[in-house]
Amino acid sequence: MENIKLNNGVKIPQLGLGMFQIEDDKVLKQAVLAAIKAGYRHFDTATLYRNEQALGEALAESGIARDDLFVTSKVWNTVTTYDGTKQAFADSLKKLNMDHLGLYLIHWPTEGYLEKWRALEDLYSQGLVRAIGVSNFEKKDLNTLLAHARVKPAVDQVETHPYYQRPELHALLKDLGIAYESWSPLGRAKNGALQDPLLQKIGQKHNKTVAQVIIRWHLQKGEIVIPKSTHEQRIFENSNVFDFALSADEMKQIEILDKNESMN
């Protein structure tokens, strides 16, 4: 697995496993252990996902040293205060059975996000989290945050896939030195990029699945990418993307697929 260096010098695995909508503890543990076996060390969860405890148990069961793991969690929108954010973080740490996190994010730019950010800055300065960032923040949200922040966000995690490529946000984050992280990187399961004829053609050329082509595309754009799966074979396939490269022409062809089509 390859790493990306964040703006504070911390290294984050560029490929991780997303935990969204995996609420069955047994299914989650099987997925996490399969991912560990496939070489994943980066796991992305959130208070909203209600699976932090199961993730913590699975990681403990894996036998991998905690210092070799990178776990992200997120504070949910119902928390609107400084104290509430610190308590939410403490709750997440306890459920995950960890003494620190790799990355902690504000899940959405909703009420109180400046107070929440102040709490994240203090958690960071206390060494309880290696990096802090945001999720689903657009240009206006970032500008407001940066006008008040002592610590610049290390990451903005946003929806991105071949049909929703966000070139303006990409350029902005690059200029700001904020890492771009993609959630839902494969797009819709039905009637989406996974069924796109061009991507199928590129996959056939490289003897790869469409999902592998899409993940490789994200990686070559310099993004952190967290595809979600609970199927052992797909988890392995999604990680088997470091033995080929898309050509400049193929990258350009995929760029043309953009429809500015969000799943929200």
PDB file of C-alpha atoms in Angstrom, residues 20-174:
ATOM      1  CA  PHE A  20     -20.458   3.210   5.868  1.00  0.00           C
ATOM      2  CA  GLN A  21     -23.695   1.196   6.257  1.00  0.00           C
ATOM      3  CA  ILE A  22     -21.980  -1.888   7.711  1.00  0.00           C
ATOM      4  CA  GLU A  23     -24.038  -2.294  10.889  1.00  0.00           C
ATOM      5  CA  ASP A  24     -23.909  -6.087  11.292  1.00  0.00           C
ATOM      6  CA  ASP A  25     -21.006  -6.752  13.677  1.00  0.00           C
ATOM      7  CA  LYS A  26     -20.229 -10.199  12.291  1.00  0.00           C
ATOM      8  CA  VAL A  27     -20.211  -8.980   8.687  1.00  0.00           C
ATOM      9  CA  LEU A  28     -18.024  -6.017   9.617  1.00  0.00           C
ATOM     10  CA  LYS A  29     -15.489  -8.144  11.476  1.00  0.00           C
ATOM     11  CA  GLN A  30     -15.220 -10.569   8.557  1.00  0.00           C
ATOM     12  CA  ALA A  31     -14.691  -7.639   6.174  1.00  0.00           C
ATOM     13  CA  VAL A  32     -12.040  -6.027   8.370  1.00  0.00           C
ATOM     14  CA  LEU A  33     -10.117  -9.264   8.842  1.00  0.00           C
ATOM     15  CA  ALA A  34     -10.266  -9.911   5.087  1.00  0.00           C
ATOM     16  CA  ALA A  35      -8.969  -6.385   4.500  1.00  0.00           C
ATOM     17  CA  ILE A  36      -6.105  -6.851   6.958  1.00  0.00           C
ATOM     18  CA  LYS A  37      -5.194 -10.064   5.141  1.00  0.00           C
ATOM     19  CA  ALA A  38      -5.226  -8.152   1.829  1.00  0.00           C
ATOM     20  CA  GLY A  39      -2.860  -5.520   3.242  1.00  0.00           C
ATOM     21  CA  TYR A  40      -5.231  -2.717   4.260  1.00  0.00           C
ATOM     22  CA  ARG A  41      -4.170  -0.693   7.295  1.00  0.00           C
ATOM     23  CA  HIS A  42      -6.504   2.303   6.896  1.00  0.00           C
ATOM     24  CA  PHE A  43     -10.134   2.111   8.098  1.00  0.00           C
ATOM     25  CA  ASP A  44     -12.729   4.875   7.861  1.00  0.00           C
ATOM     26  CA  THR A  45     -15.668   5.026  10.276  1.00  0.00           C
ATOM     27  CA  ALA A  46     -17.857   7.664  11.981  1.00  0.00           C
ATOM     28  CA  THR A  47     -20.178   8.121  14.926  1.00  0.00           C
ATOM     29  CA  LEU A  48     -23.057   8.000  12.437  1.00  0.00           C
ATOM     30  CA  TYR A  49     -22.091   4.527  11.218  1.00  0.00           C
ATOM     31  CA  ARG A  50     -22.690   2.903  14.640  1.00  0.00           C
ATOM     32  CA  ASN A  51     -19.880   0.424  14.120  1.00  0.00           C
ATOM     33  CA  GLU A  52     -16.876   1.903  15.917  1.00  0.00           C
ATOM     34  CA  GLN A  53     -16.975  -0.718  18.659  1.00  0.00           C
ATOM     35  CA  ALA A  54     -17.146  -3.635  16.217  1.00  0.00           C
ATOM     36  CA  LEU A  55     -14.293  -2.103  14.226  1.00  0.00           C
ATOM     37  CA  GLY A  56     -12.186  -1.756  17.362  1.00  0.00           C
ATOM     38  CA  GLU A  57     -12.849  -5.378  18.294  1.00  0.00           C
ATOM     39  CA  ALA A  58     -11.968  -6.598  14.801  1.00  0.00           C
ATOM     40  CA  LEU A  59      -8.723  -4.624  14.737  1.00  0.00           C
ATOM     41  CA  ALA A  60      -7.771  -5.992  18.155  1.00  0.00           C
ATOM     42  CA  GLU A  61      -8.542  -9.507  16.938  1.00  0.00           C
ATOM     43  CA  SER A  62      -6.361  -8.985  13.863  1.00  0.00           C
ATOM     44  CA  GLY A  63      -3.200  -8.906  15.947  1.00  0.00           C
ATOM     45  CA  ILE A  64      -1.820  -5.939  13.984  1.00  0.00           C
ATOM     46  CA  ALA A  65      -0.027  -3.421  16.209  1.00  0.00           C
ATOM     47  CA  ARG A  66      -2.136  -0.306  16.775  1.00  0.00           C
ATOM     48  CA  ASP A  67       0.734   1.915  15.636  1.00  0.00           C
ATOM     49  CA  ASP A  68       0.591   0.179  12.249  1.00  0.00           C
ATOM     50  CA  LEU A  69      -3.105   1.046  11.800  1.00  0.00           C
ATOM     51  CA  PHE A  70      -4.653   4.311  10.629  1.00  0.00           C
ATOM     52  CA  VAL A  71      -8.241   4.848  11.788  1.00  0.00           C
ATOM     53  CA  THR A  72     -10.457   7.788  10.838  1.00  0.00           C
ATOM     54  CA  SER A  73     -13.680   8.755  12.601  1.00  0.00           C
ATOM     55  CA  LYS A  74     -16.026  11.728  12.335  1.00  0.00           C
ATOM     56  CA  VAL A  75     -18.125  13.868  14.660  1.00  0.00           C
ATOM     57  CA  TRP A  76     -21.811  13.952  13.664  1.00  0.00           C
ATOM     58  CA  ASN A  77     -24.069  16.954  12.981  1.00  0.00           C
ATOM     59  CA  THR A  78     -26.092  16.666  16.205  1.00  0.00           C
ATOM     60  CA  VAL A  79     -22.989  17.776  18.114  1.00  0.00           C
ATOM     61  CA  THR A  80     -22.795  21.573  17.898  1.00  0.00           C
ATOM     62  CA  THR A  81     -20.470  22.677  20.727  1.00  0.00           C
ATOM     63  CA  TYR A  82     -16.824  22.576  21.761  1.00  0.00           C
ATOM     64  CA  ASP A  83     -17.489  20.411  24.820  1.00  0.00           C
ATOM     65  CA  GLY A  84     -19.848  18.147  22.904  1.00  0.00           C
ATOM     66  CA  THR A  85     -17.189  17.544  20.267  1.00  0.00           C
ATOM     67  CA  LYS A  86     -14.566  16.605  22.836  1.00  0.00           C
ATOM     68  CA  GLN A  87     -17.035  14.208  24.443  1.00  0.00           C
ATOM     69  CA  ALA A  88     -17.933  12.680  21.064  1.00  0.00           C
ATOM     70  CA  PHE A  89     -14.238  12.133  20.382  1.00  0.00           C
ATOM     71  CA  ALA A  90     -13.744  10.503  23.782  1.00  0.00           C
ATOM     72  CA  ASP A  91     -16.731   8.239  23.107  1.00  0.00           C
ATOM     73  CA  SER A  92     -15.268   7.205  19.743  1.00  0.00           C
ATOM     74  CA  LEU A  93     -11.869   6.454  21.281  1.00  0.00           C
ATOM     75  CA  LYS A  94     -13.490   4.317  23.965  1.00  0.00           C
ATOM     76  CA  LYS A  95     -15.573   2.342  21.455  1.00  0.00           C
ATOM     77  CA  LEU A  96     -12.550   1.806  19.220  1.00  0.00           C
ATOM     78  CA  ASN A  97     -10.445   0.844  22.259  1.00  0.00           C
ATOM     79  CA  MET A  98      -7.654   3.180  21.155  1.00  0.00           C
ATOM     80  CA  ASP A  99      -5.583   5.858  22.855  1.00  0.00           C
ATOM     81  CA  HIS A 100      -5.435   8.060  19.750  1.00  0.00           C
ATOM     82  CA  LEU A 101      -6.845   8.301  16.207  1.00  0.00           C
ATOM     83  CA  GLY A 102      -5.111   8.746  12.892  1.00  0.00           C
ATOM     84  CA  LEU A 103      -7.626  11.303  11.627  1.00  0.00           C
ATOM     85  CA  TYR A 104     -10.742  12.994  13.030  1.00  0.00           C
ATOM     86  CA  LEU A 105     -13.149  14.872  10.767  1.00  0.00           C
ATOM     87  CA  ILE A 106     -16.134  17.196  11.027  1.00  0.00           C
ATOM     88  CA  HIS A 107     -18.685  15.148   9.069  1.00  0.00           C
ATOM     89  CA  TRP A 108     -20.639  18.063   7.518  1.00  0.00           C
ATOM     90  CA  PRO A 109     -20.404  21.882   7.679  1.00  0.00           C
ATOM     91  CA  THR A 110     -23.503  22.224   9.856  1.00  0.00           C
ATOM     92  CA  GLU A 111     -24.355  24.345  12.905  1.00  0.00           C
ATOM     93  CA  GLY A 112     -21.432  25.022  15.225  1.00  0.00           C
ATOM     94  CA  TYR A 113     -18.671  23.791  12.944  1.00  0.00           C
ATOM     95  CA  LEU A 114     -16.301  26.575  14.004  1.00  0.00           C
ATOM     96  CA  GLU A 115     -16.661  25.524  17.651  1.00  0.00           C
ATOM     97  CA  LYS A 116     -16.205  21.919  16.618  1.00  0.00           C
ATOM     98  CA  TRP A 117     -13.042  22.846  14.770  1.00  0.00           C
ATOM     99  CA  ARG A 118     -11.674  24.606  17.851  1.00  0.00           C
ATOM    100  CA  ALA A 119     -12.181  21.341  19.757  1.00  0.00           C
ATOM    101  CA  LEU A 120     -10.405  19.358  17.022  1.00  0.00           C
ATOM    102  CA  GLU A 121      -7.471  21.772  17.167  1.00  0.00           C
ATOM    103  CA  ASP A 122      -7.146  21.186  20.906  1.00  0.00           C
ATOM    104  CA  LEU A 123      -7.406  17.397  20.515  1.00  0.00           C
ATOM    105  CA  TYR A 124      -4.645  17.642  17.919  1.00  0.00           C
ATOM    106  CA  SER A 125      -2.408  19.806  20.114  1.00  0.00           C
ATOM    107  CA  GLN A 126      -2.907  17.292  22.948  1.00  0.00           C
ATOM    108  CA  GLY A 127      -1.636  14.465  20.720  1.00  0.00           C
ATOM    109  CA  LEU A 128      -4.929  12.564  20.796  1.00  0.00           C
ATOM    110  CA  VAL A 129      -5.255  12.618  17.013  1.00  0.00           C
ATOM    111  CA  ARG A 130      -2.475  12.646  14.419  1.00  0.00           C
ATOM    112  CA  ALA A 131      -4.342  14.834  11.920  1.00  0.00           C
ATOM    113  CA  ILE A 132      -7.643  16.718  11.731  1.00  0.00           C
ATOM    114  CA  GLY A 133      -9.830  17.566   8.798  1.00  0.00           C
ATOM    115  CA  VAL A 134     -13.285  18.044   7.364  1.00  0.00           C
ATOM    116  CA  SER A 135     -15.785  16.196   5.206  1.00  0.00           C
ATOM    117  CA  ASN A 136     -18.250  17.553   2.640  1.00  0.00           C
ATOM    118  CA  PHE A 137     -16.860  21.095   2.895  1.00  0.00           C
ATOM    119  CA  GLU A 138     -17.246  23.271  -0.190  1.00  0.00           C
ATOM    120  CA  LYS A 139     -15.259  26.406  -1.078  1.00  0.00           C
ATOM    121  CA  LYS A 140     -17.342  28.793   1.051  1.00  0.00           C
ATOM    122  CA  ASP A 141     -17.173  26.483   4.066  1.00  0.00           C
ATOM    123  CA  LEU A 142     -13.407  26.123   3.737  1.00  0.00           C
ATOM    124  CA  ASN A 143     -12.927  29.875   3.388  1.00  0.00           C
ATOM    125  CA  THR A 144     -14.941  30.527   6.549  1.00  0.00           C
ATOM    126  CA  LEU A 145     -13.075  27.841   8.461  1.00  0.00           C
ATOM    127  CA  LEU A 146      -9.639  29.010   7.325  1.00  0.00           C
ATOM    128  CA  ALA A 147     -10.442  32.573   8.403  1.00  0.00           C
ATOM    129  CA  HIS A 148     -10.801  31.322  12.002  1.00  0.00           C
ATOM    130  CA  ALA A 149      -8.550  28.250  12.159  1.00  0.00           C
ATOM    131  CA  ARG A 150      -5.244  27.962  14.012  1.00  0.00           C
ATOM    132  CA  VAL A 151      -4.581  24.617  12.326  1.00  0.00           C
ATOM    133  CA  LYS A 152      -5.282  24.099   8.629  1.00  0.00           C
ATOM    134  CA  PRO A 153      -7.364  20.988   7.828  1.00  0.00           C
ATOM    135  CA  ALA A 154      -5.211  18.118   6.582  1.00  0.00           C
ATOM    136  CA  VAL A 155      -8.023  16.484   4.581  1.00  0.00           C
ATOM    137  CA  ASP A 156     -11.377  17.230   2.955  1.00  0.00           C
ATOM    138  CA  GLN A 157     -13.345  14.018   2.388  1.00  0.00           C
ATOM    139  CA  VAL A 158     -15.970  14.459  -0.326  1.00  0.00           C
ATOM    140  CA  GLU A 159     -18.081  12.464  -2.766  1.00  0.00           C
ATOM    141  CA  THR A 160     -16.113  11.840  -5.956  1.00  0.00           C
ATOM    142  CA  HIS A 161     -16.369   9.292  -8.758  1.00  0.00           C
ATOM    143  CA  PRO A 162     -16.037   9.315 -12.565  1.00  0.00           C
ATOM    144  CA  TYR A 163     -19.516  10.814 -13.001  1.00  0.00           C
ATOM    145  CA  TYR A 164     -18.887  13.475 -10.309  1.00  0.00           C
ATOM    146  CA  GLN A 165     -15.277  14.580 -10.545  1.00  0.00           C
ATOM    147  CA  ARG A 166     -15.225  17.988  -8.775  1.00  0.00           C
ATOM    148  CA  PRO A 167     -12.363  19.615 -10.763  1.00  0.00           C
ATOM    149  CA  GLU A 168     -12.804  23.056  -9.168  1.00  0.00           C
ATOM    150  CA  LEU A 169     -12.663  21.628  -5.650  1.00  0.00           C
ATOM    151  CA  HIS A 170      -9.656  19.519  -6.665  1.00  0.00           C
ATOM    152  CA  ALA A 171      -7.813  22.640  -7.797  1.00  0.00           C
ATOM    153  CA  LEU A 172      -8.775  24.581  -4.666  1.00  0.00           C
ATOM    154  CA  LEU A 173      -7.612  21.875  -2.269  1.00  0.00           C
ATOM    155  CA  LYS A 174      -4.349  21.500  -4.171  1.00  0.00           C
TER     156      LYS A 174
END
